[in-house]
PDB file of C-alpha atoms in Angstrom:
ATOM      1  CA  ARG A   1    -175.128 -80.038 -46.934  1.00 74.00           C
ATOM      2  CA  ASN A   2    -178.815 -79.512 -46.343  1.00 85.00           C
ATOM      3  CA  PHE A   3    -179.451 -75.916 -45.302  1.00 91.00           C
ATOM      4  CA  TYR A   4    -182.721 -74.287 -44.306  1.00 93.00           C
ATOM      5  CA  TYR A   5    -182.891 -70.682 -45.426  1.00 95.00           C
ATOM      6  CA  ILE A   6    -184.962 -68.353 -43.257  1.00 97.00           C
ATOM      7  CA  THR A   7    -185.279 -64.590 -42.940  1.00 98.00           C
ATOM      8  CA  MET A   8    -187.124 -61.832 -41.104  1.00 98.00           C
ATOM      9  CA  LEU A   9    -188.783 -58.892 -42.837  1.00 98.00           C
ATOM     10  CA  ARG A  10    -189.568 -55.546 -41.287  1.00 97.00           C
ATOM     11  CA  ASP A  11    -191.850 -52.648 -42.098  1.00 97.00           C
ATOM     12  CA  PRO A  12    -189.867 -50.693 -44.756  1.00 98.00           C
ATOM     13  CA  VAL A  13    -190.179 -47.268 -43.132  1.00 97.00           C
ATOM     14  CA  SER A  14    -189.138 -48.528 -39.696  1.00 96.00           C
ATOM     15  CA  ARG A  15    -186.294 -50.539 -41.206  1.00 97.00           C
ATOM     16  CA  TYR A  16    -185.042 -47.525 -43.198  1.00 97.00           C
ATOM     17  CA  LEU A  17    -185.115 -45.234 -40.161  1.00 97.00           C
ATOM     18  CA  SER A  18    -183.355 -47.878 -38.089  1.00 95.00           C
ATOM     19  CA  GLU A  19    -180.552 -48.172 -40.637  1.00 97.00           C
ATOM     20  CA  TRP A  20    -180.207 -44.395 -40.785  1.00 97.00           C
ATOM     21  CA  LYS A  21    -179.792 -44.225 -36.998  1.00 96.00           C
ATOM     22  CA  HIS A  22    -177.286 -47.088 -37.217  1.00 96.00           C
ATOM     23  CA  VAL A  23    -175.231 -45.284 -39.865  1.00 97.00           C
ATOM     24  CA  GLN A  24    -175.524 -42.020 -37.972  1.00 96.00           C
ATOM     25  CA  ARG A  25    -173.750 -43.692 -35.036  1.00 95.00           C
ATOM     26  CA  GLY A  26    -170.831 -44.673 -37.284  1.00 95.00           C
ATOM     27  CA  ALA A  27    -171.796 -48.063 -38.720  1.00 94.00           C
ATOM     28  CA  THR A  28    -170.489 -48.973 -42.178  1.00 93.00           C
ATOM     29  CA  TRP A  29    -170.626 -51.945 -44.542  1.00 89.00           C
ATOM     30  CA  LYS A  30    -167.031 -51.637 -45.715  1.00 87.00           C
ATOM     31  CA  THR A  31    -166.343 -55.329 -45.149  1.00 90.00           C
ATOM     32  CA  SER A  32    -169.282 -56.339 -47.376  1.00 92.00           C
ATOM     33  CA  LEU A  33    -167.978 -57.495 -50.748  1.00 92.00           C
ATOM     34  CA  HIS A  34    -171.364 -57.329 -52.518  1.00 94.00           C
ATOM     35  CA  MET A  35    -170.266 -60.277 -54.630  1.00 95.00           C
ATOM     36  CA  CYS A  36    -172.385 -61.002 -57.698  1.00 96.00           C
ATOM     37  CA  ASP A  37    -171.538 -63.329 -60.568  1.00 95.00           C
ATOM     38  CA  GLY A  38    -168.122 -63.913 -59.030  1.00 95.00           C
ATOM     39  CA  ARG A  39    -167.000 -60.305 -58.680  1.00 94.00           C
ATOM     40  CA  SER A  40    -167.482 -57.180 -56.567  1.00 94.00           C
ATOM     41  CA  PRO A  41    -168.985 -54.035 -58.112  1.00 95.00           C
ATOM     42  CA  THR A  42    -166.655 -51.340 -59.439  1.00 95.00           C
ATOM     43  CA  PRO A  43    -166.594 -47.877 -57.785  1.00 93.00           C
ATOM     44  CA  ASP A  44    -168.540 -46.554 -60.771  1.00 94.00           C
ATOM     45  CA  GLU A  45    -171.226 -49.206 -60.326  1.00 95.00           C
ATOM     46  CA  LEU A  46    -171.472 -48.678 -56.568  1.00 94.00           C
ATOM     47  CA  PRO A  47    -170.291 -45.205 -55.479  1.00 94.00           C
ATOM     48  CA  THR A  48    -170.164 -44.274 -51.796  1.00 93.00           C
ATOM     49  CA  CYS A  49    -172.501 -41.734 -50.262  1.00 95.00           C
ATOM     50  CA  TYR A  50    -169.813 -40.155 -48.083  1.00 94.00           C
ATOM     51  CA  GLU A  51    -166.127 -39.306 -47.894  1.00 92.00           C
ATOM     52  CA  GLY A  52    -163.911 -40.406 -45.047  1.00 92.00           C
ATOM     53  CA  ASP A  53    -164.145 -43.382 -42.744  1.00 94.00           C
ATOM     54  CA  ASP A  54    -167.888 -43.332 -42.114  1.00 95.00           C
ATOM     55  CA  TRP A  55    -171.093 -41.308 -42.343  1.00 97.00           C
ATOM     56  CA  SER A  56    -171.349 -40.384 -38.674  1.00 96.00           C
ATOM     57  CA  GLY A  57    -173.801 -37.632 -37.840  1.00 97.00           C
ATOM     58  CA  VAL A  58    -175.590 -37.826 -41.180  1.00 97.00           C
ATOM     59  CA  SER A  59    -178.974 -36.121 -41.150  1.00 97.00           C
ATOM     60  CA  LEU A  60    -182.054 -37.936 -42.382  1.00 97.00           C
ATOM     61  CA  GLN A  61    -182.322 -35.511 -45.293  1.00 97.00           C
ATOM     62  CA  GLU A  62    -178.737 -36.237 -46.385  1.00 98.00           C
ATOM     63  CA  PHE A  63    -179.383 -39.942 -45.994  1.00 98.00           C
ATOM     64  CA  MET A  64    -182.414 -39.720 -48.274  1.00 98.00           C
ATOM     65  CA  ASP A  65    -180.696 -37.471 -50.820  1.00 98.00           C
ATOM     66  CA  CYS A  66    -178.025 -40.034 -51.775  1.00 97.00           C
ATOM     67  CA  SER A  67    -179.528 -41.704 -54.857  1.00 95.00           C
ATOM     68  CA  TYR A  68    -177.215 -44.746 -54.676  1.00 93.00           C
ATOM     69  CA  ASN A  69    -177.739 -45.346 -50.964  1.00 97.00           C
ATOM     70  CA  LEU A  70    -177.952 -49.129 -50.479  1.00 96.00           C
ATOM     71  CA  ALA A  71    -180.495 -48.563 -47.711  1.00 98.00           C
ATOM     72  CA  ASN A  72    -183.056 -47.970 -50.470  1.00 98.00           C
ATOM     73  CA  ASN A  73    -185.035 -51.148 -51.166  1.00 98.00           C
ATOM     74  CA  ARG A  74    -182.476 -53.180 -49.228  1.00 98.00           C
ATOM     75  CA  GLN A  75    -184.840 -56.055 -48.464  1.00 98.00           C
ATOM     76  CA  VAL A  76    -185.731 -56.646 -52.125  1.00 98.00           C
ATOM     77  CA  ARG A  77    -182.119 -56.381 -53.239  1.00 97.00           C
ATOM     78  CA  MET A  78    -180.883 -58.834 -50.594  1.00 97.00           C
ATOM     79  CA  LEU A  79    -183.579 -61.393 -51.389  1.00 98.00           C
ATOM     80  CA  ALA A  80    -183.465 -61.112 -55.184  1.00 98.00           C
ATOM     81  CA  ASP A  81    -181.086 -62.809 -57.621  1.00 98.00           C
ATOM     82  CA  LEU A  82    -179.058 -59.805 -58.792  1.00 98.00           C
ATOM     83  CA  SER A  83    -177.461 -61.755 -61.620  1.00 97.00           C
ATOM     84  CA  LEU A  84    -180.816 -61.568 -63.415  1.00 98.00           C
ATOM     85  CA  VAL A  85    -180.388 -57.809 -63.827  1.00 97.00           C
ATOM     86  CA  GLY A  86    -176.647 -57.552 -64.424  1.00 96.00           C
ATOM     87  CA  CYS A  87    -175.743 -57.258 -60.732  1.00 97.00           C
ATOM     88  CA  TYR A  88    -174.891 -53.629 -59.882  1.00 96.00           C
ATOM     89  CA  ASN A  89    -174.532 -52.509 -63.499  1.00 95.00           C
ATOM     90  CA  LEU A  90    -177.475 -50.124 -63.852  1.00 93.00           C
ATOM     91  CA  THR A  91    -176.925 -49.775 -67.618  1.00 93.00           C
ATOM     92  CA  PHE A  92    -177.611 -53.492 -68.189  1.00 92.00           C
ATOM     93  CA  MET A  93    -181.350 -52.821 -68.703  1.00 95.00           C
ATOM     94  CA  ASN A  94    -183.849 -50.015 -68.216  1.00 96.00           C
ATOM     95  CA  GLU A  95    -184.890 -49.149 -64.667  1.00 96.00           C
ATOM     96  CA  SER A  96    -188.526 -50.229 -64.985  1.00 97.00           C
ATOM     97  CA  GLU A  97    -187.639 -53.697 -66.271  1.00 98.00           C
ATOM     98  CA  ARG A  98    -184.921 -54.040 -63.637  1.00 98.00           C
ATOM     99  CA  ASN A  99    -187.323 -53.199 -60.803  1.00 98.00           C
ATOM    100  CA  THR A 100    -189.973 -55.633 -62.069  1.00 98.00           C
ATOM    101  CA  ILE A 101    -187.476 -58.494 -62.261  1.00 98.00           C
ATOM    102  CA  LEU A 102    -185.944 -57.720 -58.859  1.00 98.00           C
ATOM    103  CA  LEU A 103    -189.309 -57.590 -57.104  1.00 98.00           C
ATOM    104  CA  GLN A 104    -190.549 -60.824 -58.667  1.00 98.00           C
ATOM    105  CA  SER A 105    -187.271 -62.586 -57.873  1.00 98.00           C
ATOM    106  CA  ALA A 106    -187.445 -61.437 -54.246  1.00 98.00           C
ATOM    107  CA  LYS A 107    -191.041 -62.666 -53.945  1.00 98.00           C
ATOM    108  CA  ASN A 108    -190.188 -66.057 -55.408  1.00 98.00           C
ATOM    109  CA  ASN A 109    -187.159 -66.547 -53.164  1.00 98.00           C
ATOM    110  CA  LEU A 110    -189.102 -65.460 -50.085  1.00 98.00           C
ATOM    111  CA  LYS A 111    -191.989 -67.818 -50.857  1.00 98.00           C
ATOM    112  CA  ASN A 112    -189.634 -70.760 -51.402  1.00 97.00           C
ATOM    113  CA  MET A 113    -187.635 -70.269 -48.196  1.00 97.00           C
ATOM    114  CA  ALA A 114    -188.101 -72.796 -45.430  1.00 96.00           C
ATOM    115  CA  PHE A 115    -189.465 -70.020 -43.238  1.00 97.00           C
ATOM    116  CA  PHE A 116    -189.822 -66.260 -42.956  1.00 98.00           C
ATOM    117  CA  GLY A 117    -191.230 -64.086 -40.207  1.00 98.00           C
ATOM    118  CA  LEU A 118    -192.238 -60.474 -39.674  1.00 98.00           C
ATOM    119  CA  THR A 119    -190.741 -58.259 -36.998  1.00 96.00           C
ATOM    120  CA  GLU A 120    -194.123 -56.654 -36.359  1.00 95.00           C
ATOM    121  CA  PHE A 121    -195.729 -60.046 -35.553  1.00 96.00           C
ATOM    122  CA  GLN A 122    -193.405 -61.676 -33.033  1.00 96.00           C
ATOM    123  CA  ARG A 123    -195.891 -64.118 -31.450  1.00 96.00           C
ATOM    124  CA  LYS A 124    -197.257 -65.253 -34.798  1.00 97.00           C
ATOM    125  CA  THR A 125    -193.676 -65.614 -36.056  1.00 97.00           C
ATOM    126  CA  GLN A 126    -192.840 -67.811 -33.065  1.00 97.00           C
ATOM    127  CA  TYR A 127    -195.948 -69.937 -33.594  1.00 97.00           C
ATOM    128  CA  LEU A 128    -195.162 -70.537 -37.289  1.00 97.00           C
ATOM    129  CA  PHE A 129    -191.483 -71.197 -36.581  1.00 97.00           C
ATOM    130  CA  GLU A 130    -192.354 -73.816 -33.974  1.00 97.00           C
ATOM    131  CA  ARG A 131    -194.903 -75.441 -36.287  1.00 96.00           C
ATOM    132  CA  THR A 132    -192.507 -75.413 -39.249  1.00 96.00           C
ATOM    133  CA  PHE A 133    -189.551 -76.987 -37.459  1.00 95.00           C
ATOM    134  CA  ASN A 134    -191.484 -78.991 -34.834  1.00 95.00           C
ATOM    135  CA  LEU A 135    -189.867 -77.410 -31.775  1.00 94.00           C
ATOM    136  CA  LYS A 136    -190.807 -75.265 -28.814  1.00 95.00           C
ATOM    137  CA  PHE A 137    -188.984 -72.193 -27.518  1.00 95.00           C
ATOM    138  CA  ILE A 138    -188.432 -72.087 -23.783  1.00 95.00           C
ATOM    139  CA  SER A 139    -189.942 -68.609 -23.533  1.00 94.00           C
ATOM    140  CA  PRO A 140    -192.377 -66.585 -25.675  1.00 93.00           C
ATOM    141  CA  PHE A 141    -191.139 -63.990 -28.138  1.00 93.00           C
ATOM    142  CA  THR A 142    -191.478 -60.408 -26.936  1.00 91.00           C
ATOM    143  CA  GLN A 143    -193.032 -57.685 -29.069  1.00 87.00           C
ATOM    144  CA  PHE A 144    -191.023 -54.477 -28.669  1.00 84.00           C
ATOM    145  CA  ASN A 145    -193.067 -51.609 -30.043  1.00 77.00           C
ATOM    146  CA  VAL A 146    -190.620 -48.960 -28.835  1.00 73.00           C
ATOM    147  CA  THR A 147    -187.454 -48.933 -30.959  1.00 79.00           C
ATOM    148  CA  ARG A 148    -184.949 -46.359 -32.146  1.00 71.00           C
ATOM    149  CA  ALA A 149    -186.982 -46.045 -35.324  1.00 75.00           C
ATOM    150  CA  SER A 150    -190.244 -45.507 -33.452  1.00 73.00           C
ATOM    151  CA  ASN A 151    -188.634 -42.710 -31.442  1.00 80.00           C
ATOM    152  CA  VAL A 152    -187.923 -40.727 -34.617  1.00 87.00           C
ATOM    153  CA  ASP A 153    -190.587 -38.084 -35.081  1.00 90.00           C
ATOM    154  CA  ILE A 154    -191.197 -37.611 -38.815  1.00 94.00           C
ATOM    155  CA  GLY A 155    -193.898 -35.780 -40.719  1.00 95.00           C
ATOM    156  CA  GLU A 156    -196.203 -37.298 -43.284  1.00 96.00           C
ATOM    157  CA  ASP A 157    -194.183 -35.782 -46.129  1.00 97.00           C
ATOM    158  CA  VAL A 158    -190.983 -37.464 -44.891  1.00 97.00           C
ATOM    159  CA  ARG A 159    -192.765 -40.779 -44.448  1.00 97.00           C
ATOM    160  CA  GLN A 160    -194.091 -40.537 -47.968  1.00 97.00           C
ATOM    161  CA  ARG A 161    -190.600 -39.752 -49.262  1.00 98.00           C
ATOM    162  CA  ILE A 162    -189.170 -42.834 -47.492  1.00 98.00           C
ATOM    163  CA  GLU A 163    -191.929 -44.987 -48.971  1.00 98.00           C
ATOM    164  CA  GLU A 164    -191.084 -43.633 -52.436  1.00 98.00           C
ATOM    165  CA  LEU A 165    -187.398 -44.449 -51.968  1.00 98.00           C
ATOM    166  CA  ASN A 166    -188.363 -47.948 -50.824  1.00 98.00           C
ATOM    167  CA  PHE A 167    -191.299 -48.567 -53.133  1.00 98.00           C
ATOM    168  CA  LEU A 168    -190.065 -52.065 -53.993  1.00 98.00           C
ATOM    169  CA  ASP A 169    -189.672 -52.955 -50.320  1.00 98.00           C
ATOM    170  CA  VAL A 170    -193.183 -51.633 -49.659  1.00 98.00           C
ATOM    171  CA  GLN A 171    -194.625 -53.959 -52.329  1.00 98.00           C
ATOM    172  CA  LEU A 172    -192.560 -56.886 -51.065  1.00 98.00           C
ATOM    173  CA  TYR A 173    -193.695 -56.305 -47.485  1.00 98.00           C
ATOM    174  CA  GLU A 174    -197.356 -56.198 -48.492  1.00 98.00           C
ATOM    175  CA  TYR A 175    -196.908 -59.471 -50.366  1.00 98.00           C
ATOM    176  CA  ALA A 176    -195.008 -61.008 -47.433  1.00 98.00           C
ATOM    177  CA  LYS A 177    -197.588 -59.844 -44.891  1.00 98.00           C
ATOM    178  CA  ASP A 178    -200.459 -61.330 -46.890  1.00 98.00           C
ATOM    179  CA  LEU A 179    -198.632 -64.641 -47.379  1.00 98.00           C
ATOM    180  CA  PHE A 180    -197.528 -64.738 -43.734  1.00 98.00           C
ATOM    181  CA  LEU A 181    -201.056 -64.222 -42.391  1.00 98.00           C
ATOM    182  CA  GLN A 182    -202.442 -66.819 -44.805  1.00 97.00           C
ATOM    183  CA  ARG A 183    -199.904 -69.348 -43.525  1.00 97.00           C
ATOM    184  CA  PHE A 184    -200.706 -68.453 -39.936  1.00 97.00           C
ATOM    185  CA  GLN A 185    -204.453 -68.849 -40.503  1.00 97.00           C
ATOM    186  CA  TYR A 186    -203.943 -72.166 -42.298  1.00 96.00           C
ATOM    187  CA  SER A 187    -201.738 -73.477 -39.481  1.00 95.00           C
ATOM    188  CA  LYS A 188    -204.318 -72.435 -36.888  1.00 95.00           C
ATOM    189  CA  GLN A 189    -207.114 -74.177 -38.774  1.00 95.00           C
ATOM    190  CA  GLU A 190    -204.953 -77.269 -39.189  1.00 93.00           C
ATOM    191  CA  GLU A 191    -204.193 -77.276 -35.461  1.00 92.00           C
ATOM    192  CA  HIS A 192    -207.877 -76.908 -34.552  1.00 91.00           C
ATOM    193  CA  GLN A 193    -208.799 -79.742 -36.906  1.00 92.00           C
ATOM    194  CA  LYS A 194    -206.112 -81.987 -35.427  1.00 89.00           C
ATOM    195  CA  ASN A 195    -207.330 -81.181 -31.916  1.00 91.00           C
ATOM    196  CA  ARG A 196    -210.938 -81.968 -32.899  1.00 91.00           C
ATOM    197  CA  LEU A 197    -209.895 -85.302 -34.355  1.00 91.00           C
ATOM    198  CA  LYS A 198    -207.870 -86.042 -31.231  1.00 90.00           C
ATOM    199  CA  ARG A 199    -210.806 -85.267 -28.942  1.00 91.00           C
ATOM    200  CA  ARG A 200    -213.102 -87.353 -31.130  1.00 90.00           C
ATOM    201  CA  GLU A 201    -210.706 -90.301 -30.943  1.00 90.00           C
ATOM    202  CA  GLU A 202    -210.399 -89.909 -27.165  1.00 89.00           C
ATOM    203  CA  ARG A 203    -214.207 -89.991 -26.819  1.00 91.00           C
ATOM    204  CA  ARG A 204    -214.387 -93.084 -29.034  1.00 88.00           C
ATOM    205  CA  LEU A 205    -211.771 -94.894 -26.949  1.00 90.00           C
ATOM    206  CA  LEU A 206    -213.591 -93.891 -23.783  1.00 90.00           C
ATOM    207  CA  ARG A 207    -216.888 -95.290 -25.105  1.00 89.00           C
ATOM    208  CA  GLU A 208    -215.178 -98.564 -26.058  1.00 87.00           C
ATOM    209  CA  GLN A 209    -213.567 -98.779 -22.645  1.00 87.00           C
ATOM    210  CA  ARG A 210    -216.915 -98.297 -20.922  1.00 88.00           C
ATOM    211  CA  ALA A 211    -218.526-100.830 -23.240  1.00 86.00           C
ATOM    212  CA  HIS A 212    -215.949-103.425 -22.190  1.00 81.00           C
ATOM    213  CA  GLN A 213    -216.368-102.619 -18.505  1.00 79.00           C
ATOM    214  CA  TRP A 214    -220.156-103.100 -18.401  1.00 71.00           C
ATOM    215  CA  PRO A 215    -220.179-106.829 -19.324  1.00 66.00           C
ATOM    216  CA  ARG A 216    -217.515-107.522 -16.686  1.00 65.00           C
ATOM    217  CA  GLU A 217    -219.516-105.657 -14.041  1.00 61.00           C
ATOM    218  CA  GLU A 218    -222.699-107.587 -14.954  1.00 62.00           C
ATOM    219  CA  ALA A 219    -220.809-110.910 -14.835  1.00 60.00           C
ATOM    220  CA  ALA A 220    -219.371-110.017 -11.431  1.00 61.00           C
ATOM    221  CA  GLU A 221    -222.839-109.217 -10.091  1.00 60.00           C
ATOM    222  CA  ALA A 222    -224.177-112.537 -11.404  1.00 56.00           C
ATOM    223  CA  THR A 223    -221.357-114.465  -9.747  1.00 56.00           C
ATOM    224  CA  VAL A 224    -221.985-112.810  -6.404  1.00 53.00           C
ATOM    225  CA  THR A 225    -225.681-113.634  -6.594  1.00 55.00           C
ATOM    226  CA  GLU A 226    -225.025-117.293  -7.406  1.00 57.00           C
ATOM    227  CA  ASP A 227    -222.554-117.667  -4.555  1.00 57.00           C
ATOM    228  CA  TYR A 228    -225.009-116.072  -2.136  1.00 50.00           C
ATOM    229  CA  ASN A 229    -227.861-118.334  -3.228  1.00 54.00           C
ATOM    230  CA  SER A 230    -225.709-121.459  -2.908  1.00 58.00           C
ATOM    231  CA  GLN A 231    -224.673-120.441   0.575  1.00 57.00           C
ATOM    232  CA  VAL A 232    -228.254-119.855   1.583  1.00 46.00           C
TER     233      VAL A 232
END
């Protein structure tokens, strides 16, 4: 079947804080199989960050301290082709090469999707979605600037630490933001050009219509004059 793949990206720091708050309330991904190349990762390849049923009440520091936390660089990992780097087997290649391949794969897959949007640009996302799929939403998208993540008060050192843990996501987001705004600007210019051509065509048709009306009006005036003269 013919599927259209789309996705939404979010600012890496906000997304990371949001996931931490989600996990803190008891959320888990136990049902996720993390399938890659036809199999799930072994416990050695993908250890858990906590013992017990969930990670409820985890502090932000504990969340950041777990080196194999899947919250790190989640957007790149979920968009990339993991089979290129041996899936979850971290001994398949060195870390630097693995990161380079993952980031490039994520960029390529994002660029080739039918559509992607950015959480921080809701109205622009709506505009591009409507233009891409030739439809109109019944109501405008709403930009919520106050979220659970935005309510978390963190210092500059913590923010920097989160950016370090998500350095691949940060690079992906910068790439996505640049590409997204280029597409938006191109679509706007295309729309303006189409509207100009439409107005130009409407003016041309109007001129032609007036040009056809004038001879008829002159003929009508001539007929009236002749009839009047004959009557006189």
